[in-house]
Short mmCIF file of C-alpha atoms and ligand atoms in Angstrom, two decimals:
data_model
loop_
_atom_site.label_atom_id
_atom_site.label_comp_id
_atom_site.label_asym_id
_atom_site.label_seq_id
_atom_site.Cartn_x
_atom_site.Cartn_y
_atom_site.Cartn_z
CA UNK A 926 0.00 0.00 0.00
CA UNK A 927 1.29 3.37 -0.78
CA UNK A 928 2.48 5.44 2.27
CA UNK A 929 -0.33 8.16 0.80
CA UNK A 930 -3.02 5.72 1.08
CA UNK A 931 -2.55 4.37 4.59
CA UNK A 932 -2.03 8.18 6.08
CA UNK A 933 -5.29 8.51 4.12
CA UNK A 934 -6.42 5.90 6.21
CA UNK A 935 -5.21 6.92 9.86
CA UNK A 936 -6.66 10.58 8.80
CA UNK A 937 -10.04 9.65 7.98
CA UNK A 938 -10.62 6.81 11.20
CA UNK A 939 -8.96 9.70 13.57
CA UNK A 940 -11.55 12.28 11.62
CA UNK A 941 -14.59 9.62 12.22
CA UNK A 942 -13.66 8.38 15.66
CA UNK A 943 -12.97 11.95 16.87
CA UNK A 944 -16.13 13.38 15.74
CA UNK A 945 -18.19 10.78 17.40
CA UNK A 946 -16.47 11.36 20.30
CA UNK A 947 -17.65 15.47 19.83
CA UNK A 948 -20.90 14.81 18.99
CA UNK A 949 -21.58 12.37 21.38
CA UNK A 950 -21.00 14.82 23.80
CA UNK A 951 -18.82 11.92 26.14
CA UNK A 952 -16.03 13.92 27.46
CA UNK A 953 -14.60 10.64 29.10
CA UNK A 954 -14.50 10.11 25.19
CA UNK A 955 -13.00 13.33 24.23
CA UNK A 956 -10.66 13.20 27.38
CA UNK A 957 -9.14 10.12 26.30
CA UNK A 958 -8.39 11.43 22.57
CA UNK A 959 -7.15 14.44 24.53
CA UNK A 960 -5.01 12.03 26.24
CA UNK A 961 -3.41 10.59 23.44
CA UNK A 962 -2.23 13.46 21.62
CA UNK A 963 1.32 13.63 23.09
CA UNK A 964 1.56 10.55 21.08
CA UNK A 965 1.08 12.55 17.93
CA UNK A 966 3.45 14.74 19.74
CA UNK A 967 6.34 12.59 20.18
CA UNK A 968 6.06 11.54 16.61
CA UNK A 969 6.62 15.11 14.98
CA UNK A 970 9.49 15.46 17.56
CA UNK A 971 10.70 12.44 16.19
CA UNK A 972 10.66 13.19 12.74
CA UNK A 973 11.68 16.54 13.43
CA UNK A 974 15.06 15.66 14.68
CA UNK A 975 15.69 14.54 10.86
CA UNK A 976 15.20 18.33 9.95
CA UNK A 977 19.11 19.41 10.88
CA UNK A 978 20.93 16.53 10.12
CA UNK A 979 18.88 16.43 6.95
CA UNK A 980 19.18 19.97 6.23
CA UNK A 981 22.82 20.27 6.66
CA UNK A 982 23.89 17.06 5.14
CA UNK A 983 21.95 17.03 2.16
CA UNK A 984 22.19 21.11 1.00
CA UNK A 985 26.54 20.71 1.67
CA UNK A 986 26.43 17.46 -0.42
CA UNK A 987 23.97 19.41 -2.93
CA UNK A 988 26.07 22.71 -3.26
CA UNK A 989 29.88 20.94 -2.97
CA UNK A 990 28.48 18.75 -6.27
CA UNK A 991 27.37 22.23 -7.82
CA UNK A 992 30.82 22.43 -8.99
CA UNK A 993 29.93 25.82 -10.26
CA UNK A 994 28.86 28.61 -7.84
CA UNK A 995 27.39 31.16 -10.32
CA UNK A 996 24.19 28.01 -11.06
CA UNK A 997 23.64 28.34 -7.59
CA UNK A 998 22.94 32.23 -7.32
CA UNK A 999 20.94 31.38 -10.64
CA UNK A 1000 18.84 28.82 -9.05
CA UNK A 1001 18.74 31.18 -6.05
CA UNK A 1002 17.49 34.13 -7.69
CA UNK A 1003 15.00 31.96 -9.48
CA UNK A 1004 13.36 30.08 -6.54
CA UNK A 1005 13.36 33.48 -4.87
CA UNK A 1006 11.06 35.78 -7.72
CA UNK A 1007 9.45 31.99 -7.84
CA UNK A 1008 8.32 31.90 -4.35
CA UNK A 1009 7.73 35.75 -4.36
CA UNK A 1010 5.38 35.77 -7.38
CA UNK A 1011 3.62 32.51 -6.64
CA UNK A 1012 2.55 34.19 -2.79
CA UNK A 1013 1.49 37.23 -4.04
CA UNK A 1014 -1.12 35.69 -6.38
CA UNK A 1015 -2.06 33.66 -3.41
CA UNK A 1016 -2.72 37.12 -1.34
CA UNK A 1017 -4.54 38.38 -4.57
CA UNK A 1018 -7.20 35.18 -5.19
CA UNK A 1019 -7.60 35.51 -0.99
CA UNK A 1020 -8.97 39.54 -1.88
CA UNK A 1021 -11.02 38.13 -4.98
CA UNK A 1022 -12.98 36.14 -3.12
CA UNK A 1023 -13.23 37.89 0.30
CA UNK A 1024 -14.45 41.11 -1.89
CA UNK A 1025 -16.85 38.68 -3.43
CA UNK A 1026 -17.84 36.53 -0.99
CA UNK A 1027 -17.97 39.14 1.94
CA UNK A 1028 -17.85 36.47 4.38
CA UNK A 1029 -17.63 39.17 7.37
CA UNK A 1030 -21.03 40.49 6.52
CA UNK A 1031 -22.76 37.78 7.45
CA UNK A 1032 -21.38 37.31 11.28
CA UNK A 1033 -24.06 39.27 14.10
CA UNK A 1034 -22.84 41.95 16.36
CA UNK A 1035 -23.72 39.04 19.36
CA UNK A 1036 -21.91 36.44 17.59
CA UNK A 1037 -18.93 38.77 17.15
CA UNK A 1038 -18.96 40.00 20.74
CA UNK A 1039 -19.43 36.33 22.28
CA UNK A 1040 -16.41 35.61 20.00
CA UNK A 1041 -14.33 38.30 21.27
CA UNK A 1042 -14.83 37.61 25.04
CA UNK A 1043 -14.28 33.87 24.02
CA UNK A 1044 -11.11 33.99 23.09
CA UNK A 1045 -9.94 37.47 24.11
CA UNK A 1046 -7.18 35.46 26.61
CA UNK A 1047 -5.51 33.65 23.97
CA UNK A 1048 -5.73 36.75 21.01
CA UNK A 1049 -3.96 38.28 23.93
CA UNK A 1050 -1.07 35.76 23.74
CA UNK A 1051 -0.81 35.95 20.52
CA UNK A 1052 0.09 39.59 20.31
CA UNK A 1053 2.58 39.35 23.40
CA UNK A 1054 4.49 37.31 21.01
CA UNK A 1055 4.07 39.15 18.07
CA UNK A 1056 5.64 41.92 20.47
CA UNK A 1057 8.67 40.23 20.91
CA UNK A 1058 9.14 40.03 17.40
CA UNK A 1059 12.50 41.06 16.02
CA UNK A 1060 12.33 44.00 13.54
CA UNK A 1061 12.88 43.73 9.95
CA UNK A 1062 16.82 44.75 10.09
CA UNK A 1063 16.96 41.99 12.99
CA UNK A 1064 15.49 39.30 10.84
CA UNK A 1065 17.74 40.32 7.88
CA UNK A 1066 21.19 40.45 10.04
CA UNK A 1067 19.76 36.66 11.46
CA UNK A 1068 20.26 35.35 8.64
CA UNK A 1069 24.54 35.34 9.05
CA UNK A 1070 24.36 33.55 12.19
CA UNK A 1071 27.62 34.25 15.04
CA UNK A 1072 27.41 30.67 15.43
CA UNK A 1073 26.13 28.15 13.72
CA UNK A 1074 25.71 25.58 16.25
CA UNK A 1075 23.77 27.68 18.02
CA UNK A 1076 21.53 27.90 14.51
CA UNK A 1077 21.02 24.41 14.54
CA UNK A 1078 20.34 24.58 18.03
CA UNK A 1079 17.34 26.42 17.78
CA UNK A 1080 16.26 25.53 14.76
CA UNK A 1081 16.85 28.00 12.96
CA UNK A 1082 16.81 27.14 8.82
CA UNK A 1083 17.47 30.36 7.19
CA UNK A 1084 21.18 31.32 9.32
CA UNK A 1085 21.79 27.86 9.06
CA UNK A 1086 20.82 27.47 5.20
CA UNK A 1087 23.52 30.39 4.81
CA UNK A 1088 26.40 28.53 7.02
CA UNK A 1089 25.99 25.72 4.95
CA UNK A 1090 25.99 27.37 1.46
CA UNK A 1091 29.40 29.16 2.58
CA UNK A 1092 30.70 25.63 4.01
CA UNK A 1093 29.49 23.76 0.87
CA UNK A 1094 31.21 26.59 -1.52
CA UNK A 1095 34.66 26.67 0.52
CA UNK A 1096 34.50 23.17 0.50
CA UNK A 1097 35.18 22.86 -3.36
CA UNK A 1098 38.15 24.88 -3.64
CA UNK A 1099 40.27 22.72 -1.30
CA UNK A 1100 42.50 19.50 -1.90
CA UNK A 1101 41.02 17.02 -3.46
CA UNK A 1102 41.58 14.34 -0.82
CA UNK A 1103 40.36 16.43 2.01
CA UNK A 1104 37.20 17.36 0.33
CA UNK A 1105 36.41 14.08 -0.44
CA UNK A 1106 37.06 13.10 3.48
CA UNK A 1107 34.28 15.76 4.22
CA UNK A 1108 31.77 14.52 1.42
CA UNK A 1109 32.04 11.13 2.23
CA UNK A 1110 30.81 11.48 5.59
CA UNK A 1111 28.10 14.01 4.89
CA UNK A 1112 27.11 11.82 2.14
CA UNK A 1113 26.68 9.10 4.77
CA UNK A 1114 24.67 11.54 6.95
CA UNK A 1115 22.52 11.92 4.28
CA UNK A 1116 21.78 8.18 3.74
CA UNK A 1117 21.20 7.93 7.16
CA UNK A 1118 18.68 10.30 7.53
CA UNK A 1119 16.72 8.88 4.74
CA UNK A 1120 16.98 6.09 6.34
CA UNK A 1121 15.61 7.40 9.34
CA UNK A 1122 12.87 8.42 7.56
CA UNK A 1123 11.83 5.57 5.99
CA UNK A 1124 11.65 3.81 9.36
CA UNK A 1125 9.76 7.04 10.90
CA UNK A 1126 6.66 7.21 8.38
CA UNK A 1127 6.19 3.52 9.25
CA UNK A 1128 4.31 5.15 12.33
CA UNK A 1129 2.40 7.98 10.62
CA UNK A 1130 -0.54 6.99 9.87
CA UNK A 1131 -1.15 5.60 13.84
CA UNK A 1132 0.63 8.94 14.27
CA UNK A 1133 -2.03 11.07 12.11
CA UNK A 1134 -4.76 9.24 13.65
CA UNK A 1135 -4.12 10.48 17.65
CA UNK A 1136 -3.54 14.07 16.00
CA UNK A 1137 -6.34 13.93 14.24
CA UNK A 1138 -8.80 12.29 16.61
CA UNK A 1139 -7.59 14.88 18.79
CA UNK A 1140 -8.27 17.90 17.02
CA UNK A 1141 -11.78 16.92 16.30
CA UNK A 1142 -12.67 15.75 18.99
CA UNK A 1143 -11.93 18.64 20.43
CA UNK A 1144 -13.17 21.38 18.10
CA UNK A 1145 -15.50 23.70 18.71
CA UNK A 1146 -18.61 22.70 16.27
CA UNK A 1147 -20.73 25.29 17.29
CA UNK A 1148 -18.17 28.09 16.12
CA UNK A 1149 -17.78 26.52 12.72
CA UNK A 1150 -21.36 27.29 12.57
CA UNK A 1151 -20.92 31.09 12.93
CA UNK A 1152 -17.42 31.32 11.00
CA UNK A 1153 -18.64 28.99 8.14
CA UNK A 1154 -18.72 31.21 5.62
CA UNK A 1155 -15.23 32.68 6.42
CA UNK A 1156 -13.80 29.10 7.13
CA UNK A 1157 -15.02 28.38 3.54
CA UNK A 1158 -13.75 30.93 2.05
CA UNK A 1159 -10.15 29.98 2.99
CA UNK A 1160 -10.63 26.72 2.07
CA UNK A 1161 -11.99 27.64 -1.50
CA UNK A 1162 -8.89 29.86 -1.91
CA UNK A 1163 -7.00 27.07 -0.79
CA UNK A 1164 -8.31 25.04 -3.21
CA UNK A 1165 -7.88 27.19 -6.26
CA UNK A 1166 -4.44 27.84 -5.48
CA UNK A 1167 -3.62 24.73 -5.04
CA UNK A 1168 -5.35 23.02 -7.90
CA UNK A 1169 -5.77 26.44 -10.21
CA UNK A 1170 -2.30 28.48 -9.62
CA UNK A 1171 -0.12 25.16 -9.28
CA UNK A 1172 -1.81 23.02 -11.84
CA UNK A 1173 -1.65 25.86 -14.60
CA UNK A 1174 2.18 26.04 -13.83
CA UNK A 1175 2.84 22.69 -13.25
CA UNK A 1176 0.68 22.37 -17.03
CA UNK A 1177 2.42 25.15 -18.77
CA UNK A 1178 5.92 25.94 -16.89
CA UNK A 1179 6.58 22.81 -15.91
CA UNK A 1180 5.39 20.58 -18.84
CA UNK A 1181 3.93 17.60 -16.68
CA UNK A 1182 0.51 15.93 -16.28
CA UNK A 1183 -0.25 18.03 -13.03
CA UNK A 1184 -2.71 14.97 -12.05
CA UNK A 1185 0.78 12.73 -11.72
CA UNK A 1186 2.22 15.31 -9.89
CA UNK A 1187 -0.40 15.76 -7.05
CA UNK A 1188 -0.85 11.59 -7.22
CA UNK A 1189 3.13 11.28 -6.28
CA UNK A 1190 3.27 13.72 -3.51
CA UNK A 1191 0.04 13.45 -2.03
CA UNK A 1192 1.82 12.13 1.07
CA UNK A 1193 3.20 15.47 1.82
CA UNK A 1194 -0.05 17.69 2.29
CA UNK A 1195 -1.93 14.79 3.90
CA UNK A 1196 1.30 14.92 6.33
CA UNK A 1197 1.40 18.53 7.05
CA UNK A 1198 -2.45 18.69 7.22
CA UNK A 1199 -2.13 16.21 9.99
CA UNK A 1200 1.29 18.12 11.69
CA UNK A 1201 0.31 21.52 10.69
CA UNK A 1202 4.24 22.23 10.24
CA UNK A 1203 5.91 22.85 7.15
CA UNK A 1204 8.85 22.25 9.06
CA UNK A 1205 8.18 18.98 10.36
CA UNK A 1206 7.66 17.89 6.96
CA UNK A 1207 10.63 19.36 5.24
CA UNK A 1208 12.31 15.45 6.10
CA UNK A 1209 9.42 14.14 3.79
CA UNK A 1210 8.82 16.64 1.26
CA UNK A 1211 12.78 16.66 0.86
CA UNK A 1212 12.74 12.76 0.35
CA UNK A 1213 9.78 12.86 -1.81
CA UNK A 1214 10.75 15.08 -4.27
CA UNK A 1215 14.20 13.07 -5.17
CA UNK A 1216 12.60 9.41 -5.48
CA UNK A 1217 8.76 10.57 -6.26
CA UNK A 1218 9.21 13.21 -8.53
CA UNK A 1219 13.25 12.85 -9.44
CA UNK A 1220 14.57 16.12 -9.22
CA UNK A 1221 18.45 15.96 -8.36
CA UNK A 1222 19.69 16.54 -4.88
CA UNK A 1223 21.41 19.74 -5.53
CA UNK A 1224 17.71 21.37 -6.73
CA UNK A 1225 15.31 20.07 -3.78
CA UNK A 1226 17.89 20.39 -0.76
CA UNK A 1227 18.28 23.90 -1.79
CA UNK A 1228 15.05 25.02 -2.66
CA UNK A 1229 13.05 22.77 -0.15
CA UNK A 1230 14.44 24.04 2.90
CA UNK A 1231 14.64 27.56 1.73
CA UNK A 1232 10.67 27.17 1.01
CA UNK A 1233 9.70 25.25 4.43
CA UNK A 1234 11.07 28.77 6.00
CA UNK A 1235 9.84 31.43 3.39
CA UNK A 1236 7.63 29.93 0.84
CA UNK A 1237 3.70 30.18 2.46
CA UNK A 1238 0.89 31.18 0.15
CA UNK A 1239 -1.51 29.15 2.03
CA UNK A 1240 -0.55 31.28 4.72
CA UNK A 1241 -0.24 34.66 3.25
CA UNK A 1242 -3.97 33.54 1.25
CA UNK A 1243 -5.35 33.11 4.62
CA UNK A 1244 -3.77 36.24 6.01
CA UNK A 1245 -5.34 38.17 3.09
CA UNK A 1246 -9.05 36.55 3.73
CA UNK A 1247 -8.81 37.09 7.48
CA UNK A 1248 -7.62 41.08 7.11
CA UNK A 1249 -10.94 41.56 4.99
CA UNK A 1250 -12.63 39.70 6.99
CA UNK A 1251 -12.24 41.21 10.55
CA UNK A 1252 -12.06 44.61 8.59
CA UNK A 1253 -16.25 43.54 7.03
CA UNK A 1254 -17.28 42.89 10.32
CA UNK A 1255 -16.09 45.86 11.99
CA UNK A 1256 -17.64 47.88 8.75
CA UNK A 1257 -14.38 49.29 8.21
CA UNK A 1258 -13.91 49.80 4.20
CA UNK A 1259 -10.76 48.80 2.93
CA UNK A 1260 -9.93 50.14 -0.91
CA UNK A 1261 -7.90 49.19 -3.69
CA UNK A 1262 -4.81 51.08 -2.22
CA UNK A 1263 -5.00 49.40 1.02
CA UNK A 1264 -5.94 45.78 -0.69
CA UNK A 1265 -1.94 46.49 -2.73
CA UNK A 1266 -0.85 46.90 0.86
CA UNK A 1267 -2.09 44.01 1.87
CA UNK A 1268 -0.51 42.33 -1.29
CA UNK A 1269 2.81 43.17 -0.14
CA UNK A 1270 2.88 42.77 3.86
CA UNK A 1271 1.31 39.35 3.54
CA UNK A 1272 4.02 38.21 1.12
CA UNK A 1273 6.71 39.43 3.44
CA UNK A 1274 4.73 38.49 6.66
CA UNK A 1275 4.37 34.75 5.37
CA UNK A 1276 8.05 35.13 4.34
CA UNK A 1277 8.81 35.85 8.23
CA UNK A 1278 6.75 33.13 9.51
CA UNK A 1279 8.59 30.14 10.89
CA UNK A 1280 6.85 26.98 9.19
CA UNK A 1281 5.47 25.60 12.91
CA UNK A 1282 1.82 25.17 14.08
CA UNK A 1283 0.04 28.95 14.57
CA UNK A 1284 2.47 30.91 13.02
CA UNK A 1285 0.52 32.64 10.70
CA UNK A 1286 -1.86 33.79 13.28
CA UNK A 1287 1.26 35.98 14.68
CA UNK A 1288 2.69 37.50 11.55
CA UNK A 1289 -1.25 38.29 10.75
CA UNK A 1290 -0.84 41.13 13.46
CA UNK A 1291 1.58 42.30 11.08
CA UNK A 1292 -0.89 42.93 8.10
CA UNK A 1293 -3.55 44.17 10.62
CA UNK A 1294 -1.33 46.81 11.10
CA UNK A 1295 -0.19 47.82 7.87
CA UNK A 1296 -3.95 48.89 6.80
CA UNK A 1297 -4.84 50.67 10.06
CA UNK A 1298 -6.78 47.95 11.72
CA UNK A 1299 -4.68 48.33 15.46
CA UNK A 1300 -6.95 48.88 17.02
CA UNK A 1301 -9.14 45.70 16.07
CA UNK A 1302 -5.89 42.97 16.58
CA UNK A 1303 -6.94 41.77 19.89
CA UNK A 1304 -10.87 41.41 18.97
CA UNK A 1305 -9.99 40.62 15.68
CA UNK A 1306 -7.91 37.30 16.51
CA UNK A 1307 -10.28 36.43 19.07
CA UNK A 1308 -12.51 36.45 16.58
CA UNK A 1309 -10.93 33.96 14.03
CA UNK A 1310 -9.13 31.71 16.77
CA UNK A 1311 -11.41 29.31 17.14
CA UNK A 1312 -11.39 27.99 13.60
CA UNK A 1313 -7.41 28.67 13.39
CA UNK A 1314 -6.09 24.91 13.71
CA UNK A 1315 -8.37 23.66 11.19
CA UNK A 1316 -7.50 26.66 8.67
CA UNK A 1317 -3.58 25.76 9.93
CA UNK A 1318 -4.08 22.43 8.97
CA UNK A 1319 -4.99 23.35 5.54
CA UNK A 1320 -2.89 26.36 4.82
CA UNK A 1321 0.16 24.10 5.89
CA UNK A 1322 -0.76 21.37 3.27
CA UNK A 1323 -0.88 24.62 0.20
CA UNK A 1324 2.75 25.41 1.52
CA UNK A 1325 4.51 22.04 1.33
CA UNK A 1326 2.70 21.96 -2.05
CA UNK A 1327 4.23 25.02 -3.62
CA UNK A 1328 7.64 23.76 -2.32
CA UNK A 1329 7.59 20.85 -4.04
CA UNK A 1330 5.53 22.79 -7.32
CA UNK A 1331 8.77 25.32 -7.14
CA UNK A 1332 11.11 22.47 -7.07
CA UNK A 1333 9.23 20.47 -10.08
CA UNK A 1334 10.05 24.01 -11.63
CA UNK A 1335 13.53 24.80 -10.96
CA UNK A 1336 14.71 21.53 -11.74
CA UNK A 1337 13.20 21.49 -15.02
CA UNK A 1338 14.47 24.95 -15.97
CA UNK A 1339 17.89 23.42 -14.94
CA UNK A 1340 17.73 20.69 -17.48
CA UNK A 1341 16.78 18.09 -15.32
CA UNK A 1342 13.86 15.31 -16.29
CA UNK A 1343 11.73 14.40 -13.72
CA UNK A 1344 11.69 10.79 -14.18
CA UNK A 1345 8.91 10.01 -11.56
CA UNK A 1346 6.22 12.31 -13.33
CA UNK A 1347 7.29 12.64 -16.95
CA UNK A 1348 7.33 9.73 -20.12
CA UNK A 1349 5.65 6.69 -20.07
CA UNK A 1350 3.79 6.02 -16.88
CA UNK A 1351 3.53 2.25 -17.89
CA UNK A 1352 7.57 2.18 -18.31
CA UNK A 1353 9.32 0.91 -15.22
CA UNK A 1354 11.39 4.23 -13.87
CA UNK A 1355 15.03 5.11 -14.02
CA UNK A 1356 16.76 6.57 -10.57
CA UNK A 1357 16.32 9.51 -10.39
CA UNK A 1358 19.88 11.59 -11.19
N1 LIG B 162 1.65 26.12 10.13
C1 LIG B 162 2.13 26.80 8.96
C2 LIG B 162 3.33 26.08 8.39
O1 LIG B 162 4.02 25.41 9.10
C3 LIG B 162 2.45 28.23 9.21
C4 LIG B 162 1.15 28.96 9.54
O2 LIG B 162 0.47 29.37 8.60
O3 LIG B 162 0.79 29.07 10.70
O4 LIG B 162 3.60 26.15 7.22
#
């Protein structure tokens, strides 16, 4: 059985058995699901710990084998205006259809207010960490980290991305001999952590199940009732982008059957639907887009990574539908001018959101700000909170899909053939190169 079809599986029995446990109204029931979710826990931490190794192994391997430093600011720049352009018509179908849809009109003053004093606690929260925030010039002087141990310590992809890079690139101008000491053993690191990951998704779909079980069994029905038309809104963005934006590239830029594509990876957004972490995916989507789809190493440890920390148009699509929508239901008119505003902070803001469960929720303060709406942040979040892991779940699951879409794209514009999505489906497959 494909690994797609039996996290299929654990989602759908952890959807079913959690939602009888809601509806049934047992809370011994939804205790118990409750109960098991630091199982679901211990898994992402498990497959998490792949990330570094992973990331650092497989990009120095991936840029020493460049050979030639000037394709790698080529497929830099690329992935960049790739990621850039692809987010922003994310933001803009997000404005289409909140300007269309209005869902915000439809929400009563009561149903707002019982919102707000709902969740006023946790919107609270949310902005005390959006305060400690680092500024813009922060963020950008990150990115060189003073040590990158400590990088890896924390997690942090983008200074360690950069460490890497410069390792990778010293690494081919020295002797022979002792590059090939270095390469060897990353090389090994990298087989290892494949392997590692192989043995991991044994356990997701048991994994996906307590998550998901969890989640719905917990959720809060009776607000999906008042936010529907919101909640559907994102997801019909969602959608589009995901299907609409990615298949018409994947069609036209990247020259395959986008119906292949989305059959070969469809591990990866059922997996970040059920993690709701683009990072705790970035082992997966890394591994399936050199033996699903083929692209070379040097392409997808690059531009994977680099997307699992800056590449989110679910996100920023989200960002763009919430904006308009808190703004509707405080009857606060947004125009044209401040809809381009929100075009641009929600590119950058889902550019500075780490790829980890709720972060979108915090750099949405961001765009709140940028058109005016301070004063609504706190009543505002409260006001969307309640139907935030649900939206998380899917937002997360458009952003490992444009990874892998940009991938598909820069390796193709580099030459390479996909072997696992292009020629004759009926042929057995070469390795990928
Ligand atoms: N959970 C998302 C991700 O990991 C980020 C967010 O939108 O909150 O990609």
């Amino acid at each position: 059985m494909q690994l797609y079809t039996k996290i299929l599986i654990g989602l759908i029995a952890g959807a079913v058995v959690g939602a009888v446990a809601n509806l049934s109204g047992i809370t011994g029931f939804q205790n118990f699901l409750g109960a098991l979710e630091p199982l679901g826990t211990a898994f992402i931490n498990l497959i998490t710990m792949i990330v570094v190794p992973l990331v650092v192994a497989s990009l120095l391997v991936g840029t020493a084998s460049l050979g030639d430093l000037s394709k790698l600011g080529r497929i830099g720049g690329k992935t960049l205006l790739f990621y850039m352009c692809t987010t922003a018509v994310a933001v803009s179908i997000g404005l289409a259809i909140s300007n269309f849809v209005e869902p915000g009109s439809g929400v009563s003053e009561i149903t707002r207010d019982e919102l707000a004093a709902r969740y006023g606690g946790e919107a609270q929260a949310s902005m005390d960490m959006a305060a400690q925030a680092p500024s813009w010039v922060e963020t950008l002087l990150a990115v060189i980290p003073r040590n990158p141990v400590q990088a890896a310590a924390n997690m942090d992809l983008l200074p360690l991305i950069f460490f890497t890079i410069c390792f990778g690139a010293a690494l081919t101008v020295i002797q022979k001999d002792r590059r090939d000491a270095v390469l060897n053993f990353f090389h090994g690191v990298n087989d290892v952590s494949m392997v590692l990951i192989n043995w991991i998704m044994e356990l997701a779909p048991y994994a996906v199940f307590v998550l998901i079980a969890a989640v719905i069994g917990n959720f809060g029905f009776d607000l999906l009732q008042s936010l529907l038309i919101y909640t559907v809104a994102v997801a019909a963005g969602l959608l589009l982008h995901a299907f609409g934006t990615y298949g018409l590239i994947l069609r036209f830029l990247v020259r395959v059957n986008p119906a292949r594509f989305y059959k070969k990876i469809a591990a990866v957004p059922l997996f970040a639907f059920s993690t709701s972490s683009s990072n705790a995916t970035l082992p997966l989507t890394i591994e399936t887009a050199e033996e699903e789809l083929g692209a070379s190493n040097e392409v997808a440890s690059f531009v994977l990574p680099l997307g699992a920390t800056m590449n989110m148009d679910g996100t920023a699509l989200y960002q763009a539908v919430a904006v308009m929508f808190i703004a509707q239901i405080y009857g606060i008119p947004l125009d044209l001018a401040d809809q381009l505003i929100i075009v641009m902070t929600a590119t950058l803001a889902s550019i500075g959101a780490a790829g980890v469960p709720s972060a979108g929720i915090i750099t949405l303060i961001i765009v709140l700000n940028s058109v005016g709406l301070q004063g609504q942040v706190q009543a505002g979040i409260a006001l969307i909170l309640g139907v935030d892991r649900i939206l998380d779940m899917l937002r997360t699951s458009v952003n490992v899909t444009g990874d892998l879409t940009c991938c598909s794209f820069i390796a193709k514009t580099e030459g390479e053939t996909l072997v696992g999505i292009e020629g004759d489906e009926t042929k057995p497959q070469a390795q990928a190169a």
